[in-house]
């Protein structure tokens, strides 16, 4: 039985974060989504700050397009947070998100228990949403190793994976998370949520206005 108000931040659960920030932002006219700002802070900074209460043992950002700008932001963040942040550059980001996921999985170094894979452009994702995913993980059935948020029948992000499942994905050449989930529904605990943050991301100028982000400043 869980004590009312008790957090799912289990002190025994070693948590790692993989943040995908390699995209071109083509529908924004070519702009790094990770560096979009809300309240003067980049989405990348806001997300990483929201993860610090979970004491992650590893945070890895996959860069690609705009890698120099995003890596400059990461270097500033490294000075401001206690937990380690590293990055890896996808040299072929035009191959799409799957290539960044695979590179990220192959590049993780820590002995984590649970990996959260996050997009860089979901401004509504913060500690409450991460906490909810971890709570679902702690309540999962014995064979469930993946926590997938679902809002009104739409798949959401971030997604949580146990370390053994990531190892199984890596053992299959070229495999990444989404097709693995499709092949193994029995491993998935679907987290039915009404929180729109799990399915809201930024693709267009209209999204910037809708989500209350700062306007893009011309270069």
PDB file of C-alpha atoms in Angstrom:
ATOM      1  CA  UNK A   1       0.000   0.000   0.000  1.00  0.00           C
ATOM      2  CA  UNK A   2       1.350   3.413  -0.935  1.00  0.00           C
ATOM      3  CA  UNK A   3       1.251   6.151   1.644  1.00  0.00           C
ATOM      4  CA  UNK A   4      -0.890   9.043   0.418  1.00  0.00           C
ATOM      5  CA  UNK A   5       1.253  11.699  -1.218  1.00  0.00           C
ATOM      6  CA  UNK A   6       4.303   9.467  -1.370  1.00  0.00           C
ATOM      7  CA  UNK A   7       6.448  10.142  -4.402  1.00  0.00           C
ATOM      8  CA  UNK A   8       7.430   7.425  -6.850  1.00  0.00           C
ATOM      9  CA  UNK A   9      10.996   8.754  -6.795  1.00  0.00           C
ATOM     10  CA  UNK A  10      12.314   5.448  -5.561  1.00  0.00           C
ATOM     11  CA  UNK A  11      15.788   5.915  -4.112  1.00  0.00           C
ATOM     12  CA  UNK A  12      16.714   2.467  -5.458  1.00  0.00           C
ATOM     13  CA  UNK A  13      15.715   3.159  -9.054  1.00  0.00           C
ATOM     14  CA  UNK A  14      18.658   4.388 -11.134  1.00  0.00           C
ATOM     15  CA  UNK A  15      17.223   6.591 -13.826  1.00  0.00           C
ATOM     16  CA  UNK A  16      18.769   7.682 -17.124  1.00  0.00           C
ATOM     17  CA  UNK A  17      17.413  10.161 -19.675  1.00  0.00           C
ATOM     18  CA  UNK A  18      17.870  10.106 -23.444  1.00  0.00           C
ATOM     19  CA  UNK A  19      16.789  13.380 -25.063  1.00  0.00           C
ATOM     20  CA  UNK A  20      16.309  13.563 -28.822  1.00  0.00           C
ATOM     21  CA  UNK A  21      17.355  16.979 -30.163  1.00  0.00           C
ATOM     22  CA  UNK A  22      18.711  16.228 -33.644  1.00  0.00           C
ATOM     23  CA  UNK A  23      15.823  17.433 -35.815  1.00  0.00           C
ATOM     24  CA  UNK A  24      15.848  20.119 -38.472  1.00  0.00           C
ATOM     25  CA  UNK A  25      12.686  21.927 -37.377  1.00  0.00           C
ATOM     26  CA  UNK A  26      11.872  22.344 -41.068  1.00  0.00           C
ATOM     27  CA  UNK A  27       8.223  23.282 -40.471  1.00  0.00           C
ATOM     28  CA  UNK A  28       9.460  26.141 -38.307  1.00  0.00           C
ATOM     29  CA  UNK A  29      11.497  27.386 -41.231  1.00  0.00           C
ATOM     30  CA  UNK A  30      14.603  25.615 -39.939  1.00  0.00           C
ATOM     31  CA  UNK A  31      15.084  26.186 -36.206  1.00  0.00           C
ATOM     32  CA  UNK A  32      16.403  24.024 -33.348  1.00  0.00           C
ATOM     33  CA  UNK A  33      13.317  23.054 -31.351  1.00  0.00           C
ATOM     34  CA  UNK A  34      15.407  22.347 -28.255  1.00  0.00           C
ATOM     35  CA  UNK A  35      16.301  26.059 -28.178  1.00  0.00           C
ATOM     36  CA  UNK A  36      12.751  27.345 -28.456  1.00  0.00           C
ATOM     37  CA  UNK A  37      12.080  29.332 -25.308  1.00  0.00           C
ATOM     38  CA  UNK A  38       9.326  29.627 -22.753  1.00  0.00           C
ATOM     39  CA  UNK A  39       9.623  32.337 -20.124  1.00  0.00           C
ATOM     40  CA  UNK A  40      13.109  33.134 -21.432  1.00  0.00           C
ATOM     41  CA  UNK A  41      14.521  29.621 -20.897  1.00  0.00           C
ATOM     42  CA  UNK A  42      15.107  27.044 -23.626  1.00  0.00           C
ATOM     43  CA  UNK A  43      12.882  23.964 -23.724  1.00  0.00           C
ATOM     44  CA  UNK A  44      16.027  21.879 -23.241  1.00  0.00           C
ATOM     45  CA  UNK A  45      16.964  23.803 -20.100  1.00  0.00           C
ATOM     46  CA  UNK A  46      13.426  23.621 -18.708  1.00  0.00           C
ATOM     47  CA  UNK A  47      13.262  19.866 -19.254  1.00  0.00           C
ATOM     48  CA  UNK A  48      16.696  19.104 -17.813  1.00  0.00           C
ATOM     49  CA  UNK A  49      15.986  21.256 -14.757  1.00  0.00           C
ATOM     50  CA  UNK A  50      12.724  19.350 -14.227  1.00  0.00           C
ATOM     51  CA  UNK A  51      14.642  16.041 -14.184  1.00  0.00           C
ATOM     52  CA  UNK A  52      17.108  17.007 -11.475  1.00  0.00           C
ATOM     53  CA  UNK A  53      14.851  16.040  -8.565  1.00  0.00           C
ATOM     54  CA  UNK A  54      15.047  12.441  -9.825  1.00  0.00           C
ATOM     55  CA  UNK A  55      18.836  12.452  -9.417  1.00  0.00           C
ATOM     56  CA  UNK A  56      19.515  10.879 -12.835  1.00  0.00           C
ATOM     57  CA  UNK A  57      22.751   8.967 -13.147  1.00  0.00           C
ATOM     58  CA  UNK A  58      23.010   9.870 -16.836  1.00  0.00           C
ATOM     59  CA  UNK A  59      21.467  12.394 -19.222  1.00  0.00           C
ATOM     60  CA  UNK A  60      22.434  12.032 -22.873  1.00  0.00           C
ATOM     61  CA  UNK A  61      21.310  14.483 -25.561  1.00  0.00           C
ATOM     62  CA  UNK A  62      21.441  13.405 -29.206  1.00  0.00           C
ATOM     63  CA  UNK A  63      22.229  16.411 -31.404  1.00  0.00           C
ATOM     64  CA  UNK A  64      22.322  16.614 -35.194  1.00  0.00           C
ATOM     65  CA  UNK A  65      21.162  19.669 -37.070  1.00  0.00           C
ATOM     66  CA  UNK A  66      22.255  22.825 -35.192  1.00  0.00           C
ATOM     67  CA  UNK A  67      24.603  20.712 -33.065  1.00  0.00           C
ATOM     68  CA  UNK A  68      26.956  23.628 -32.317  1.00  0.00           C
ATOM     69  CA  UNK A  69      24.141  25.799 -30.930  1.00  0.00           C
ATOM     70  CA  UNK A  70      22.596  22.997 -28.889  1.00  0.00           C
ATOM     71  CA  UNK A  71      25.962  21.833 -27.537  1.00  0.00           C
ATOM     72  CA  UNK A  72      26.701  25.411 -26.429  1.00  0.00           C
ATOM     73  CA  UNK A  73      23.433  25.346 -24.454  1.00  0.00           C
ATOM     74  CA  UNK A  74      24.345  21.957 -22.917  1.00  0.00           C
ATOM     75  CA  UNK A  75      27.729  23.317 -21.811  1.00  0.00           C
ATOM     76  CA  UNK A  76      25.953  26.136 -19.973  1.00  0.00           C
ATOM     77  CA  UNK A  77      23.528  23.653 -18.412  1.00  0.00           C
ATOM     78  CA  UNK A  78      26.365  21.420 -17.218  1.00  0.00           C
ATOM     79  CA  UNK A  79      27.566  24.291 -15.038  1.00  0.00           C
ATOM     80  CA  UNK A  80      24.108  24.822 -13.549  1.00  0.00           C
ATOM     81  CA  UNK A  81      23.066  21.272 -12.574  1.00  0.00           C
ATOM     82  CA  UNK A  82      24.662  18.680 -10.331  1.00  0.00           C
ATOM     83  CA  UNK A  83      23.960  15.571 -12.398  1.00  0.00           C
ATOM     84  CA  UNK A  84      26.042  14.586 -15.433  1.00  0.00           C
ATOM     85  CA  UNK A  85      24.958  15.647 -18.924  1.00  0.00           C
ATOM     86  CA  UNK A  86      26.672  14.477 -22.094  1.00  0.00           C
ATOM     87  CA  UNK A  87      25.852  14.609 -25.786  1.00  0.00           C
ATOM     88  CA  UNK A  88      26.463  12.647 -28.934  1.00  0.00           C
ATOM     89  CA  UNK A  89      26.166  14.031 -32.462  1.00  0.00           C
ATOM     90  CA  UNK A  90      24.186  12.162 -35.086  1.00  0.00           C
ATOM     91  CA  UNK A  91      26.303  12.696 -38.199  1.00  0.00           C
ATOM     92  CA  UNK A  92      23.368  11.720 -40.433  1.00  0.00           C
ATOM     93  CA  UNK A  93      20.325  13.356 -38.820  1.00  0.00           C
ATOM     94  CA  UNK A  94      18.602  13.460 -42.193  1.00  0.00           C
ATOM     95  CA  UNK A  95      18.048   9.704 -41.753  1.00  0.00           C
ATOM     96  CA  UNK A  96      15.357  10.591 -39.227  1.00  0.00           C
ATOM     97  CA  UNK A  97      14.507  10.091 -35.583  1.00  0.00           C
ATOM     98  CA  UNK A  98      15.095   6.326 -35.604  1.00  0.00           C
ATOM     99  CA  UNK A  99      18.779   6.895 -36.389  1.00  0.00           C
ATOM    100  CA  UNK A 100      19.061   9.244 -33.403  1.00  0.00           C
ATOM    101  CA  UNK A 101      17.323   6.780 -31.104  1.00  0.00           C
ATOM    102  CA  UNK A 102      19.645   3.950 -32.120  1.00  0.00           C
ATOM    103  CA  UNK A 103      22.749   6.120 -31.749  1.00  0.00           C
ATOM    104  CA  UNK A 104      21.564   7.301 -28.348  1.00  0.00           C
ATOM    105  CA  UNK A 105      20.875   3.787 -27.068  1.00  0.00           C
ATOM    106  CA  UNK A 106      24.290   2.601 -28.255  1.00  0.00           C
ATOM    107  CA  UNK A 107      25.996   5.565 -26.581  1.00  0.00           C
ATOM    108  CA  UNK A 108      24.583   5.257 -23.056  1.00  0.00           C
ATOM    109  CA  UNK A 109      27.316   4.443 -20.556  1.00  0.00           C
ATOM    110  CA  UNK A 110      25.651   4.176 -17.140  1.00  0.00           C
ATOM    111  CA  UNK A 111      24.319   1.173 -15.255  1.00  0.00           C
ATOM    112  CA  UNK A 112      20.749   2.460 -15.132  1.00  0.00           C
ATOM    113  CA  UNK A 113      17.595   0.528 -14.186  1.00  0.00           C
ATOM    114  CA  UNK A 114      15.130   2.605 -16.169  1.00  0.00           C
ATOM    115  CA  UNK A 115      15.585   4.769 -19.274  1.00  0.00           C
ATOM    116  CA  UNK A 116      13.243   7.611 -20.176  1.00  0.00           C
ATOM    117  CA  UNK A 117      13.370   8.589 -23.846  1.00  0.00           C
ATOM    118  CA  UNK A 118      12.138  12.150 -24.349  1.00  0.00           C
ATOM    119  CA  UNK A 119      11.614  14.572 -27.204  1.00  0.00           C
ATOM    120  CA  UNK A 120      13.153  18.022 -26.910  1.00  0.00           C
ATOM    121  CA  UNK A 121      10.007  19.854 -28.013  1.00  0.00           C
ATOM    122  CA  UNK A 122       7.325  18.917 -25.471  1.00  0.00           C
ATOM    123  CA  UNK A 123       7.014  22.029 -23.287  1.00  0.00           C
ATOM    124  CA  UNK A 124       4.359  20.470 -21.039  1.00  0.00           C
ATOM    125  CA  UNK A 125       6.567  17.604 -19.858  1.00  0.00           C
ATOM    126  CA  UNK A 126       8.056  18.284 -16.431  1.00  0.00           C
ATOM    127  CA  UNK A 127       8.584  16.531 -13.105  1.00  0.00           C
ATOM    128  CA  UNK A 128       4.876  15.692 -12.561  1.00  0.00           C
ATOM    129  CA  UNK A 129       4.680  13.827 -15.867  1.00  0.00           C
ATOM    130  CA  UNK A 130       7.947  11.967 -15.225  1.00  0.00           C
ATOM    131  CA  UNK A 131       6.718  11.101 -11.731  1.00  0.00           C
ATOM    132  CA  UNK A 132       3.479   9.702 -13.187  1.00  0.00           C
ATOM    133  CA  UNK A 133       5.437   7.469 -15.603  1.00  0.00           C
ATOM    134  CA  UNK A 134       7.663   6.206 -12.782  1.00  0.00           C
ATOM    135  CA  UNK A 135       4.620   5.506 -10.636  1.00  0.00           C
ATOM    136  CA  UNK A 136       3.208   3.409 -13.491  1.00  0.00           C
ATOM    137  CA  UNK A 137       6.527   1.569 -13.736  1.00  0.00           C
ATOM    138  CA  UNK A 138       6.466   0.780 -10.026  1.00  0.00           C
ATOM    139  CA  UNK A 139       2.884  -0.565 -10.361  1.00  0.00           C
ATOM    140  CA  UNK A 140       3.542  -2.659 -13.464  1.00  0.00           C
ATOM    141  CA  UNK A 141       2.855  -6.383 -13.788  1.00  0.00           C
ATOM    142  CA  UNK A 142       5.758  -8.778 -13.720  1.00  0.00           C
ATOM    143  CA  UNK A 143       6.178  -9.038 -17.515  1.00  0.00           C
ATOM    144  CA  UNK A 144       5.632  -5.338 -18.283  1.00  0.00           C
ATOM    145  CA  UNK A 145       8.886  -3.526 -19.058  1.00  0.00           C
ATOM    146  CA  UNK A 146       7.747  -0.498 -21.096  1.00  0.00           C
ATOM    147  CA  UNK A 147       5.471   2.349 -19.972  1.00  0.00           C
ATOM    148  CA  UNK A 148       3.732   4.023 -22.929  1.00  0.00           C
ATOM    149  CA  UNK A 149       1.476   7.033 -22.282  1.00  0.00           C
ATOM    150  CA  UNK A 150      -1.691   7.150 -24.361  1.00  0.00           C
ATOM    151  CA  UNK A 151      -4.058  10.134 -24.616  1.00  0.00           C
ATOM    152  CA  UNK A 152      -7.373   9.689 -26.459  1.00  0.00           C
ATOM    153  CA  UNK A 153      -5.952   6.743 -28.383  1.00  0.00           C
ATOM    154  CA  UNK A 154      -2.832   8.667 -29.427  1.00  0.00           C
ATOM    155  CA  UNK A 155       0.627   7.452 -28.452  1.00  0.00           C
ATOM    156  CA  UNK A 156       2.517   9.923 -26.313  1.00  0.00           C
ATOM    157  CA  UNK A 157       6.011  10.686 -25.094  1.00  0.00           C
ATOM    158  CA  UNK A 158       8.216  10.323 -23.092  1.00  0.00           C
ATOM    159  CA  UNK A 159       8.348   6.514 -22.897  1.00  0.00           C
ATOM    160  CA  UNK A 160       9.982   4.500 -20.107  1.00  0.00           C
ATOM    161  CA  UNK A 161      11.980   1.313 -20.730  1.00  0.00           C
ATOM    162  CA  UNK A 162      13.657  -1.115 -18.356  1.00  0.00           C
ATOM    163  CA  UNK A 163      17.361  -1.780 -18.904  1.00  0.00           C
ATOM    164  CA  UNK A 164      16.797  -5.447 -19.925  1.00  0.00           C
ATOM    165  CA  UNK A 165      14.478  -4.330 -22.749  1.00  0.00           C
ATOM    166  CA  UNK A 166      16.987  -1.771 -24.040  1.00  0.00           C
ATOM    167  CA  UNK A 167      19.593  -4.563 -24.078  1.00  0.00           C
ATOM    168  CA  UNK A 168      17.221  -6.754 -26.113  1.00  0.00           C
ATOM    169  CA  UNK A 169      16.600  -3.910 -28.581  1.00  0.00           C
ATOM    170  CA  UNK A 170      20.349  -3.328 -28.952  1.00  0.00           C
ATOM    171  CA  UNK A 171      20.917  -7.039 -29.613  1.00  0.00           C
ATOM    172  CA  UNK A 172      18.894  -6.737 -32.850  1.00  0.00           C
ATOM    173  CA  UNK A 173      20.854  -4.878 -35.568  1.00  0.00           C
ATOM    174  CA  UNK A 174      19.124  -1.658 -36.572  1.00  0.00           C
ATOM    175  CA  UNK A 175      16.192  -2.148 -34.168  1.00  0.00           C
ATOM    176  CA  UNK A 176      14.731   0.880 -32.378  1.00  0.00           C
ATOM    177  CA  UNK A 177      12.035   1.361 -29.788  1.00  0.00           C
ATOM    178  CA  UNK A 178       8.818   1.944 -31.706  1.00  0.00           C
ATOM    179  CA  UNK A 179       8.955  -1.148 -33.952  1.00  0.00           C
ATOM    180  CA  UNK A 180      10.060  -3.200 -30.929  1.00  0.00           C
ATOM    181  CA  UNK A 181       6.973  -1.996 -29.034  1.00  0.00           C
ATOM    182  CA  UNK A 182       4.809  -2.992 -32.026  1.00  0.00           C
ATOM    183  CA  UNK A 183       6.382  -6.463 -32.081  1.00  0.00           C
ATOM    184  CA  UNK A 184       6.012  -7.003 -28.325  1.00  0.00           C
ATOM    185  CA  UNK A 185       2.714  -5.537 -27.053  1.00  0.00           C
ATOM    186  CA  UNK A 186       2.829  -8.017 -24.163  1.00  0.00           C
ATOM    187  CA  UNK A 187       5.747  -6.065 -22.656  1.00  0.00           C
ATOM    188  CA  UNK A 188       3.895  -2.739 -22.704  1.00  0.00           C
ATOM    189  CA  UNK A 189       1.941  -1.205 -19.857  1.00  0.00           C
ATOM    190  CA  UNK A 190      -0.263   1.399 -21.517  1.00  0.00           C
ATOM    191  CA  UNK A 191      -0.678   4.432 -19.302  1.00  0.00           C
ATOM    192  CA  UNK A 192      -4.086   5.858 -20.205  1.00  0.00           C
ATOM    193  CA  UNK A 193      -3.834   9.555 -19.382  1.00  0.00           C
ATOM    194  CA  UNK A 194      -5.893  12.672 -19.995  1.00  0.00           C
ATOM    195  CA  UNK A 195      -2.838  14.919 -19.679  1.00  0.00           C
ATOM    196  CA  UNK A 196      -2.378  16.592 -23.069  1.00  0.00           C
ATOM    197  CA  UNK A 197       1.290  17.303 -22.260  1.00  0.00           C
ATOM    198  CA  UNK A 198       2.130  13.753 -23.355  1.00  0.00           C
ATOM    199  CA  UNK A 199       0.951  14.409 -26.928  1.00  0.00           C
ATOM    200  CA  UNK A 200       1.735  18.119 -27.357  1.00  0.00           C
ATOM    201  CA  UNK A 201       4.865  19.006 -29.284  1.00  0.00           C
ATOM    202  CA  UNK A 202       6.006  21.935 -31.392  1.00  0.00           C
ATOM    203  CA  UNK A 203       6.016  21.644 -35.175  1.00  0.00           C
ATOM    204  CA  UNK A 204       4.747  24.968 -36.499  1.00  0.00           C
ATOM    205  CA  UNK A 205       4.569  28.677 -35.711  1.00  0.00           C
ATOM    206  CA  UNK A 206       0.927  28.085 -34.736  1.00  0.00           C
ATOM    207  CA  UNK A 207       2.084  25.584 -32.089  1.00  0.00           C
ATOM    208  CA  UNK A 208       4.467  28.201 -30.670  1.00  0.00           C
ATOM    209  CA  UNK A 209       1.535  30.557 -30.142  1.00  0.00           C
ATOM    210  CA  UNK A 210      -0.815  27.837 -28.884  1.00  0.00           C
ATOM    211  CA  UNK A 211       1.681  26.576 -26.300  1.00  0.00           C
ATOM    212  CA  UNK A 212       2.636  30.038 -25.085  1.00  0.00           C
ATOM    213  CA  UNK A 213       6.264  29.883 -26.171  1.00  0.00           C
ATOM    214  CA  UNK A 214       8.414  32.958 -26.720  1.00  0.00           C
ATOM    215  CA  UNK A 215       8.486  34.198 -30.288  1.00  0.00           C
ATOM    216  CA  UNK A 216      11.445  33.107 -32.374  1.00  0.00           C
ATOM    217  CA  UNK A 217      13.929  35.924 -32.559  1.00  0.00           C
ATOM    218  CA  UNK A 218      15.369  36.447 -36.049  1.00  0.00           C
ATOM    219  CA  UNK A 219      19.032  35.438 -36.323  1.00  0.00           C
TER     220      UNK A 219
END
